[in-house]
Amino acid sequence: MDRSTEEAQTKEMDIRSLSSSHHHSQSERYIHKVGVPPKQNLFKEFRETLKETFFADDPLRPFKDRSRSQKFILGIQTIFPIFEWGRKYNLKKLRGDLIAGLTIASLCIPQDIGYAKLANLDPQYGLYSSFVPPLIYAFMGSSRDIAIGPVAVVSLLLGTMLQNELDPINEKAQYQRLAFTATFFAGITQVTLGFFRLGFLIDFLSHAAIVGFMGGAAVTIALQQLKGFLGIKKFTKKSDIISVMHSVVASWNWQTIAIGASFLSFLLFAKFIGKKNKKFFWVPAIAPLISVILSTFFVYITRADKQGVQIVKNIKKGINPSSVNEIYFSGDYLLKGFRIGVVAGMIGLTEAIAIGRTFAAMKDYQLDGNKEMVALGAMNVVGSMTSCYVATGSFSRSAVNFMAGCETAVSNIIMSCVVFLTLEFITPLFKYTPNAILASIIINAVIGLIDIGAATLLWKIDKFDFVACMGAFFGVVFSSVEIGLLIAVSISFAKILLQVTRPRTAILGKVPRTTVYRNIQQYPEATKVPGVLIVRVDSAIYFSNSNYVKERILRWLEDEEEEVKAATYQPRIQFLIVEMSPVTDIDTSGIHALEGLHRSLEKREVQLILANPGPVVMDKLHASSFTSLIGEDNIFLTVADAVSSCAPKLVEEQP
């Protein structure tokens, strides 16, 4: 007996065994049919969809069965969470918050002065932005660990976009007004997103794109600091690496380089000590302030400023002046401020929410994203009226706040009080602070934004995510922050569109000694059923992908038919089973595609069979009469039931 005859007999035995097992199983159990869900009221269905989209967390649940006075108190606590957790506040918590607040204040003061320069604003505006916004957030925020203030990425983004509209030196007054206007609209954007519960929009910026954008921004920020670090007087206003490198080839000041390099080494060593032993977290936290004090004293006694070392000079004394009348509410700058504010507000939100969720997970408590957005937005709106620019959650300060043992948002109040005292009494002492120290502090702070480990992990897990990461990174480094951000958003949307328009499909086979059917690529031991092609669609079927799904299934069928022709004594494909359990939804275009698939299969004398369509899909198939078109008997609860149904028909057609 030759090999081809043996294969034919084996295939025939497989089909007959399927048939006998089918008859045996029929005697023991009943093959359940897929049920059609009861019809729902259109208004009720719409309401449920709306609720699940915008109110999935059921925010009004605590208000149920409450008296009016209780509802009023709960409402106040919802807007101002401090009135809820404040009742349980005690001296033990105050001790933790006091230590944390003082620690982050020592870190934020020198950073704020540097970040203000990054935004092309006078140094005091950085301090202003760490005074008022943290106070507002402490009353309205729901995170216990976020430390509020200016951050490097938002400062750079704001400075770059504002500089494209106005010259920060020759048009200083208008530039500052536009900065306050952008801050106002950043706050309005954040409040709007939170109030209308649209926080899910910031999730469209993928983690990969954020990693690349942050890394590129960190490199750009570090390059911008070369002006102060090297003592260069004439420096490009552009942020791309090529323009910066051209500017670097200029006359340097060796005294400035010596100061910057020595203290940068000190800051990096302090950071190393903090990472090596968590008990010494305070070392890298106070290192920037120590650097400022020592370098300022050194410049003052040596009068190095006379030798070309650039210094901060005067920082305006006193707390935040009102800036309500400086915000543009009309004219050309209104739209420019709105555009810049929306972008800065979204980036600030993305960073703050990511930080808040990270530390909330560490301490095992829930963070209400929409409340956070309202709190962040409110503090920026108030900040714009008190001479502040866009503030958000700072990762470096929040990490120090967390490690210092903060208990509540009172640590932000402590920090704010220290900044208040600094503005009232200490700012004149910063006059001789060298710019090289501020540059060193910023370089030291942004190094942590370059996450090589995350990029490596992206390469290992998802090559497309890695491309998105690198696209955003190189866009920022070689072009500008706005271009990098645009690339990050574009690639994120491209990935979504690609996944929606080109969903995965798979051929299923039977896992030996089971009734389970799985992807034959994942399970090589799974065997195909003779005469039956089983395809799984791993996505909802919408207008955007319906035609692709139909054509891809037909290509699978053509490939299978070619294999059948090439083989000897193998039965032709008579049944095509579509496993629909991953298909969560289908629209009219999807149903039309299935109808087209059914017509194409009829011409090939192949029967279309569906397995396990979900309730939403089944309801729509039934409403469109598609179930009548293919026959109710051709829709099964499981793939195993569908295969069992096909087996006797295959046996009957065997010669």
XYZ file of C-alpha atoms in Angstrom:
655
model
C 0.000 0.000 0.000
C 1.518 3.323 -1.052
C 1.754 6.486 1.094
C -1.016 8.417 -0.743
C -3.521 5.579 -0.139
C -2.600 5.529 3.549
C -3.166 9.305 3.827
C -6.553 9.005 2.132
C -7.645 6.246 4.507
C -6.431 8.284 7.480
C -8.448 11.341 6.348
C -11.540 9.137 5.861
C -11.104 7.640 9.325
C -10.796 11.169 10.812
C -14.055 12.229 9.183
C -15.884 9.041 10.260
C -14.547 9.391 13.815
C -15.844 12.974 13.857
C -19.206 11.696 12.653
C -19.397 8.918 15.235
C -18.335 11.266 18.015
C -20.982 13.709 16.816
C -23.761 11.073 16.981
C -22.475 9.882 20.339
C -22.405 13.416 21.750
C -25.884 14.098 20.383
C -27.215 11.180 22.394
C -25.622 12.548 25.569
C -26.131 16.311 25.215
C -28.031 18.902 23.308
C -26.123 21.363 21.083
C -27.192 24.781 22.335
C -28.062 27.458 19.833
C -26.953 31.055 20.118
C -29.634 33.108 21.827
C -30.952 36.408 20.516
C -30.908 39.049 23.274
C -34.224 40.747 24.079
C -34.887 44.024 22.320
C -33.835 47.085 24.290
C -35.462 50.471 24.371
C -33.488 52.830 22.102
C -33.384 55.585 24.714
C -32.301 53.148 27.423
C -29.585 51.693 25.213
C -28.288 55.173 24.345
C -28.345 56.158 28.016
C -26.401 53.052 29.035
C -23.791 53.672 26.327
C -23.444 57.304 27.388
C -23.137 56.305 31.026
C -20.467 53.706 30.306
C -18.491 56.181 28.190
C -18.524 59.202 30.501
C -19.647 57.900 33.905
C -18.125 54.423 34.141
C -17.037 55.113 37.740
C -20.616 56.089 38.742
C -19.605 59.385 40.430
C -23.121 60.041 41.783
C -23.300 56.749 43.710
C -22.299 58.331 47.089
C -25.207 60.792 46.741
C -27.896 58.100 46.591
C -30.357 57.946 49.478
C -28.851 61.004 51.159
C -30.537 64.034 52.663
C -30.093 67.471 51.114
C -27.643 68.573 53.781
C -25.597 65.404 53.327
C -25.607 65.867 49.556
C -24.391 69.452 50.018
C -21.527 68.336 52.264
C -20.612 65.527 49.852
C -20.673 68.030 46.984
C -18.238 70.324 48.814
C -15.991 67.346 49.603
C -16.089 66.261 45.959
C -14.858 69.663 44.786
C -12.496 70.151 47.739
C -11.260 66.726 48.932
C -9.265 68.438 51.706
C -12.496 68.739 53.708
C -12.847 64.957 53.607
C -9.357 63.764 54.522
C -8.675 66.862 56.616
C -11.025 65.598 59.347
C -8.686 62.641 59.953
C -5.511 64.727 59.885
C -3.200 64.424 62.895
C 0.260 65.368 64.172
C 1.827 62.152 62.882
C 0.764 62.987 59.331
C 1.881 66.596 59.804
C 5.369 65.381 60.731
C 5.662 63.404 57.469
C 4.249 66.262 55.390
C 6.508 68.825 57.076
C 9.682 66.869 56.298
C 8.509 66.182 52.723
C 7.451 69.803 52.159
C 10.764 71.227 53.343
C 12.685 68.683 51.267
C 10.861 69.403 47.996
C 11.091 73.156 48.693
C 14.883 72.898 48.786
C 14.714 71.148 45.409
C 12.085 73.357 43.759
C 13.550 76.813 44.487
C 16.694 76.484 42.333
C 14.766 74.452 39.729
C 12.049 77.110 39.455
C 14.571 79.838 38.709
C 16.107 77.698 35.950
C 12.768 76.574 34.478
C 11.588 80.195 34.239
C 14.637 80.947 32.097
C 13.742 77.899 29.995
C 10.358 79.532 29.356
C 12.163 82.842 28.550
C 10.626 84.494 31.617
C 12.226 86.345 34.524
C 13.319 84.060 37.408
C 10.635 85.231 39.842
C 7.879 83.810 37.619
C 9.148 80.310 38.305
C 8.885 80.978 42.045
C 5.431 82.517 41.613
C 4.343 79.292 39.915
C 5.420 77.253 42.948
C 3.524 79.477 45.370
C -0.104 79.877 44.240
C -0.783 76.708 42.150
C 0.333 74.249 44.901
C -2.025 75.953 47.368
C -4.995 75.596 45.005
C -4.092 71.990 44.219
C -3.795 71.073 47.919
C -7.470 71.973 48.369
C -8.794 70.452 45.143
C -6.419 67.624 44.159
C -6.986 63.973 44.985
C -3.355 62.790 44.851
C -1.390 62.531 48.100
C 1.995 62.450 46.416
C 2.128 64.871 43.469
C 4.366 67.904 43.974
C 3.142 70.859 41.919
C 5.198 73.471 40.100
C 6.868 74.322 36.791
C 8.423 71.378 34.929
C 11.167 71.235 32.334
C 9.203 69.845 29.375
C 6.239 72.229 29.674
C 8.585 75.180 30.281
C 10.529 74.346 27.124
C 7.344 73.776 25.111
C 5.826 77.049 26.308
C 9.032 79.005 25.740
C 9.501 77.600 22.233
C 5.926 78.229 21.109
C 5.755 81.711 22.648
C 9.115 82.638 21.114
C 7.727 81.805 17.666
C 5.136 84.553 18.170
C 7.015 87.250 20.095
C 10.589 88.169 20.953
C 11.055 87.638 24.718
C 13.656 90.436 24.921
C 12.465 93.190 22.573
C 8.764 92.511 23.205
C 9.047 91.492 26.819
C 5.742 92.938 28.089
C 3.656 91.377 25.293
C 5.556 88.098 25.681
C 4.667 87.901 29.376
C 1.039 88.744 28.637
C 0.895 85.986 26.021
C 2.419 83.566 28.576
C -0.353 84.391 31.075
C -2.962 84.058 28.311
C -1.616 80.632 27.326
C -1.634 79.586 31.000
C -5.241 80.732 31.337
C -6.371 78.661 28.361
C -4.267 75.709 29.489
C -6.277 75.789 32.713
C -9.594 76.206 30.872
C -8.700 73.202 28.674
C -7.917 71.062 31.709
C -11.059 72.079 33.601
C -13.200 71.430 30.524
C -11.764 67.964 30.007
C -12.353 67.117 33.655
C -15.814 68.656 33.967
C -17.118 66.951 30.825
C -15.269 63.757 31.779
C -13.202 63.690 28.600
C -10.044 62.500 30.281
C -9.874 59.453 28.028
C -8.710 61.790 25.237
C -5.224 62.091 26.753
C -4.902 58.301 26.553
C -4.687 58.639 22.763
C -1.065 59.699 23.268
C 0.548 56.286 23.584
C 3.143 55.367 26.199
C 5.701 54.780 23.436
C 5.148 58.258 21.993
C 5.436 59.833 25.464
C 8.723 57.988 26.155
C 10.167 59.271 22.875
C 8.823 62.794 23.293
C 10.101 63.100 26.871
C 13.512 61.724 25.885
C 13.791 64.117 22.950
C 12.673 67.031 25.111
C 15.281 66.092 27.732
C 18.065 66.139 25.105
C 16.799 69.458 23.737
C 16.598 70.996 27.218
C 20.107 69.817 28.029
C 21.404 71.293 24.761
C 19.697 74.607 25.521
C 21.586 74.743 28.821
C 24.926 74.777 27.022
C 24.530 78.546 26.746
C 24.734 78.989 30.500
C 27.001 75.991 31.095
C 29.681 77.176 28.646
C 29.192 80.902 29.182
C 28.166 81.632 25.569
C 26.692 85.084 25.058
C 25.257 84.749 21.535
C 23.122 81.631 21.280
C 20.521 80.435 18.778
C 16.836 80.829 19.511
C 16.123 77.565 17.705
C 15.920 74.303 19.633
C 17.073 71.727 17.049
C 20.433 70.028 17.614
C 22.037 71.322 14.395
C 21.374 74.991 15.219
C 22.571 74.474 18.792
C 25.801 72.811 17.631
C 26.490 75.798 15.362
C 26.051 78.127 18.348
C 28.318 76.023 20.559
C 31.253 76.706 18.241
C 31.782 80.084 19.836
C 33.918 81.698 22.530
C 33.588 79.886 25.865
C 34.299 81.192 29.334
C 36.580 78.788 31.196
C 35.593 80.092 34.656
C 31.950 79.385 33.827
C 32.800 75.900 32.546
C 34.793 75.157 35.704
C 31.897 76.196 37.947
C 29.301 74.310 35.896
C 31.327 71.109 35.480
C 32.359 70.874 39.144
C 28.845 71.353 40.481
C 27.271 69.111 37.829
C 29.665 66.384 38.993
C 28.549 67.059 42.573
C 24.858 66.824 41.591
C 25.373 63.578 39.682
C 27.309 62.102 42.623
C 24.489 63.108 44.981
C 21.958 61.452 42.671
C 24.112 58.302 42.618
C 24.140 58.198 46.434
C 20.355 58.609 46.519
C 19.838 55.738 44.075
C 22.371 53.517 45.837
C 20.691 53.821 49.211
C 17.048 54.917 49.474
C 17.664 56.165 53.029
C 19.749 58.982 51.532
C 16.941 60.253 49.258
C 17.412 63.690 50.829
C 20.977 64.009 49.489
C 20.010 64.563 45.804
C 17.025 66.627 46.999
C 19.065 69.253 48.847
C 22.110 69.074 46.552
C 20.749 71.745 44.127
C 20.169 74.251 46.936
C 23.627 73.551 48.408
C 25.107 74.071 44.935
C 23.318 77.409 44.586
C 24.467 78.600 48.022
C 28.102 77.573 47.543
C 28.419 78.835 43.956
C 26.722 82.139 44.796
C 29.075 82.653 47.735
C 32.084 81.754 45.561
C 31.115 84.206 42.796
C 30.408 86.946 45.358
C 33.758 86.722 47.133
C 35.807 86.298 43.940
C 33.697 88.710 41.865
C 33.847 86.163 39.047
C 31.037 88.082 37.350
C 33.694 90.663 36.452
C 35.596 87.890 34.627
C 32.689 87.053 32.321
C 30.758 84.608 34.526
C 27.086 85.312 33.813
C 24.866 85.661 36.891
C 21.127 85.749 37.588
C 21.237 89.387 38.731
C 18.210 90.833 40.494
C 15.167 88.690 41.223
C 12.124 90.800 41.975
C 11.178 90.656 45.642
C 7.618 90.103 46.882
C 4.749 87.715 46.242
C 2.737 87.335 43.050
C 1.272 90.555 41.644
C -2.125 90.376 39.944
C -2.083 89.718 36.205
C -5.839 89.626 35.518
C -5.649 92.712 33.332
C -2.690 91.343 31.368
C -4.509 88.340 29.878
C -5.527 88.818 26.240
C -9.288 88.372 25.965
C -9.480 89.912 22.490
C -7.311 90.619 19.475
C -4.884 88.463 17.485
C -3.036 87.201 20.549
C -6.218 85.663 21.965
C -6.223 82.859 19.384
C -2.456 82.433 19.635
C -2.675 82.145 23.407
C -5.553 79.678 23.085
C -3.615 77.455 20.661
C -0.463 77.443 22.787
C -2.469 76.941 25.972
C -4.338 73.898 24.663
C -1.087 72.151 23.687
C 0.688 73.047 26.945
C -2.383 72.068 28.969
C -2.639 68.647 27.336
C 1.064 67.887 27.844
C 0.849 69.078 31.450
C -2.175 66.827 32.019
C -0.499 63.812 30.477
C 2.540 64.201 32.716
C 0.561 64.889 35.907
C -1.936 62.040 35.444
C 0.851 59.573 34.653
C 2.757 60.640 37.790
C -0.367 60.563 39.961
C -1.355 57.075 38.808
C 2.172 55.766 39.364
C 2.353 56.827 43.005
C -1.305 55.993 43.695
C -0.580 52.420 42.584
C 2.418 52.288 44.936
C 0.282 53.332 47.913
C -2.771 51.370 46.746
C -5.375 54.122 46.534
C -7.642 55.302 43.733
C -6.956 58.461 41.786
C -9.928 60.169 40.156
C -8.560 61.366 36.820
C -11.409 63.783 36.155
C -11.061 65.411 39.593
C -7.351 65.752 38.944
C -8.002 67.549 35.675
C -10.403 69.994 37.312
C -7.899 70.635 40.125
C -4.967 71.138 37.744
C -7.074 73.366 35.510
C -8.372 75.481 38.397
C -4.862 76.075 39.743
C -3.642 77.190 36.296
C -6.622 79.509 35.771
C -5.976 81.132 39.167
C -2.239 81.026 38.453
C -2.679 82.908 35.172
C -4.318 85.709 37.169
C -1.467 85.821 39.688
C 1.552 86.066 37.369
C 2.170 82.306 37.096
C 2.839 80.247 34.007
C 1.715 76.658 33.383
C 2.336 74.402 36.396
C 1.759 70.676 36.658
C 2.992 67.598 38.516
C 6.770 67.262 38.598
C 8.155 63.711 38.494
C 11.454 64.498 40.248
C 9.775 66.475 43.040
C 6.947 63.954 43.379
C 9.489 61.132 43.716
C 11.299 63.069 46.459
C 7.949 63.896 48.073
C 7.036 60.207 48.078
C 10.386 59.035 49.471
C 10.371 61.774 52.121
C 7.236 60.194 53.574
C 4.506 62.624 52.566
C 1.073 61.689 53.868
C -1.223 64.206 52.168
C -1.241 67.252 49.895
C -0.241 69.358 52.932
C 3.363 68.832 51.769
C 2.488 71.143 48.851
C 1.247 73.747 51.328
C 4.516 73.511 53.290
C 6.501 73.885 50.062
C 4.369 76.865 49.065
C 4.980 78.544 52.436
C 8.758 78.126 52.026
C 8.538 79.655 48.525
C 6.496 82.519 50.030
C 9.248 83.212 52.594
C 11.840 83.016 49.813
C 9.973 85.579 47.698
C 9.535 87.924 50.665
C 12.996 87.767 52.192
C 15.598 85.690 50.328
C 15.423 86.545 46.610
C 18.052 89.357 46.819
C 20.579 86.701 47.902
C 20.289 84.997 44.508
C 21.745 88.035 42.717
C 25.203 86.483 42.289
C 23.986 82.970 41.481
C 25.838 81.911 38.290
C 23.752 80.795 35.318
C 26.075 77.804 35.014
C 24.649 76.399 38.268
C 21.074 76.712 37.016
C 22.134 74.995 33.795
C 23.768 72.188 35.802
C 20.658 71.754 37.954
C 18.392 71.521 34.899
C 20.735 69.094 33.080
C 20.841 66.941 36.201
C 17.034 67.037 36.478
C 16.245 66.143 32.851
C 18.693 63.247 32.584
C 16.074 61.105 34.314
C 13.603 61.809 31.497
C 15.744 59.783 29.065
C 14.408 56.291 29.739
C 16.681 53.932 27.800
C 15.260 50.919 29.640
C 11.731 51.748 28.489
C 12.892 52.188 24.879
C 14.711 48.822 25.009
C 11.566 47.165 26.359
C 9.528 48.709 23.541
C 11.928 47.164 21.011
C 11.530 43.753 22.606
C 7.735 43.891 22.901
C 6.444 45.880 19.939
C 8.570 47.133 17.040
C 5.836 49.548 15.933
C 5.843 51.129 19.407
C 9.620 51.473 19.144
C 9.253 53.251 15.779
C 6.696 55.605 17.375
C 9.105 56.269 20.230
C 12.041 57.009 17.925
C 9.896 59.119 15.599
C 8.871 61.393 18.465
C 12.431 61.465 19.829
C 14.133 62.441 16.563
C 11.326 64.862 15.712
C 12.047 66.840 18.891
C 15.841 66.615 18.661
C 16.279 67.427 14.954
C 13.345 69.757 14.385
C 11.382 71.268 17.263
C 9.255 70.410 20.266
C 6.054 71.095 18.315
C 7.123 68.850 15.419
C 8.111 66.099 17.845
C 4.748 66.394 19.578
C 2.958 66.338 16.227
C 4.875 63.212 15.200
C 4.073 61.572 18.557
C 0.342 62.260 18.167
C 0.335 61.286 14.475
C 2.076 57.964 15.092
C -0.264 57.204 18.010
C -3.294 57.784 15.793
C -1.678 55.863 12.937
C -1.290 52.854 15.216
C -4.947 53.062 16.246
C -6.045 53.343 12.612
C -3.817 50.446 11.588
C -5.215 48.218 14.327
C -8.789 49.188 13.469
C -8.493 48.962 9.690
C -6.290 45.863 9.589
C -7.471 43.564 12.389
C -5.772 40.235 12.962
C -7.313 37.039 11.654
C -6.188 33.477 12.322
C -6.712 29.896 11.143
C -7.857 27.605 13.964
C -7.106 23.928 14.448
C -8.183 21.294 16.948
C -5.857 20.765 19.920
C -5.295 16.967 20.246
C -7.464 15.077 22.773
C -9.657 18.130 23.412
C -12.596 19.949 21.851
C -10.631 23.197 21.944
C -9.770 25.076 18.730
C -6.801 27.452 18.738
C -4.538 29.430 16.381
C -2.369 26.918 14.515
C 0.568 29.350 14.533
C 0.509 29.553 18.321
C -0.233 25.830 18.719
C 1.618 23.904 15.952
C 0.231 20.623 17.288
C -3.331 21.765 16.513
C -4.692 20.013 13.400
C -7.004 21.324 10.711
C -10.344 19.611 10.230
C -10.590 18.007 6.750
C -13.130 19.793 4.548
C -13.557 22.619 7.064
C -11.788 25.978 7.276
C -12.046 27.717 10.674
C -11.169 31.435 10.748
C -11.188 33.729 13.772
C -11.604 37.513 13.457
C -9.925 39.341 16.366
C -11.733 42.664 16.188
C -15.073 44.401 15.892
C -16.191 44.624 12.251
C -16.836 48.223 11.221
C -16.981 50.245 8.011
C -13.244 50.892 8.346
C -12.250 47.226 8.192
C -15.277 45.300 6.887
C -14.014 45.032 3.313
C -10.568 43.960 4.507
C -12.063 41.254 6.783
C -14.112 39.828 3.904
C -11.173 39.831 1.480
C -8.789 38.378 4.083
C -11.143 35.476 4.809
C -11.474 34.777 1.087
C -7.664 34.813 0.755
C -7.436 32.290 3.576
C -9.942 30.146 1.673
C -8.010 30.439 -1.606
C -4.754 29.465 0.138
C -6.458 26.469 1.721
C -8.021 25.362 -1.559
C -4.600 25.472 -3.236
C -3.205 23.238 -0.489
C -6.128 20.835 -0.975
C -5.483 20.628 -4.718
C -1.812 19.950 -4.112
C -2.607 17.150 -1.641
C -3.893 13.713 -2.663
C -7.286 12.375 -1.606
C -7.990 15.358 0.652
C -11.648 16.523 0.639
C -12.321 19.962 -0.753
C -13.353 22.777 1.575
C -17.137 22.628 2.009
C -17.594 24.629 5.212
C -16.131 27.915 6.384
C -16.594 28.532 10.103
C -16.044 32.089 11.363
C -15.257 32.171 15.103
C -16.833 35.446 16.266
C -16.289 35.503 20.022
C -13.659 38.324 19.721
C -16.047 40.353 17.513
C -17.477 42.760 20.089
C -19.574 44.799 17.646
C -20.605 45.060 14.019
C -22.183 47.842 11.960
C -24.175 47.872 8.716
C -20.991 47.864 6.628
C -19.840 44.801 8.526
C -23.142 43.027 7.883
C -22.965 43.912 4.184
C -19.450 42.445 4.138
C -20.741 39.193 5.659
C -23.521 39.126 3.057
C -20.916 39.597 0.318
C -18.816 36.826 1.872
C -21.876 34.542 1.906
C -22.574 35.200 -1.804
C -18.932 34.529 -2.733
C -18.971 31.267 -0.783
C -22.236 30.152 -2.399
C -20.587 30.424 -5.824
C -17.800 28.174 -4.554
C -20.368 25.789 -2.998
C -19.000 26.493 0.485
C -21.368 26.902 3.432
C -20.796 29.871 5.781
C -21.155 29.029 9.482
C -20.844 31.411 12.450
C -19.666 30.374 15.905
C -20.405 32.205 19.153
C -21.417 35.711 18.055
C -21.877 37.988 21.088
C -25.195 39.537 22.158
C -24.653 42.879 20.404
C -23.540 41.176 17.190
C -26.328 38.594 17.340
C -28.947 41.266 17.870
C -27.783 43.173 14.774
C -27.487 40.023 12.652
C -31.017 39.090 13.608
C -32.372 42.607 12.998
C -30.810 42.681 9.521
C -32.261 39.213 8.678
C -28.731 37.903 8.074
C -29.517 34.940 10.308
C -32.360 34.012 7.939
C -30.058 34.422 4.952
C -27.526 31.837 6.124
C -30.034 29.863 8.190
C -30.518 29.732 11.952
C -29.079 26.195 11.928
C -25.729 27.566 10.735
C -25.074 29.638 13.851
C -23.549 27.687 16.753
C -22.556 28.316 20.334
C -19.024 26.920 19.948
C -16.616 25.954 17.187
C -16.755 22.345 18.435
C -20.529 22.272 17.932
C -20.132 23.747 14.452
C -17.513 21.133 13.494
C -19.670 18.324 14.894
C -22.518 19.558 12.729
C -20.344 19.535 9.605
C -18.896 16.044 10.149
C -21.879 13.880 9.076
C -22.378 15.971 5.938
C -18.743 15.429 4.997
C -19.108 11.658 5.554
C -22.225 11.483 3.366
C -20.343 13.050 0.452
C -17.394 10.640 0.675
C -17.362 8.098 -2.217
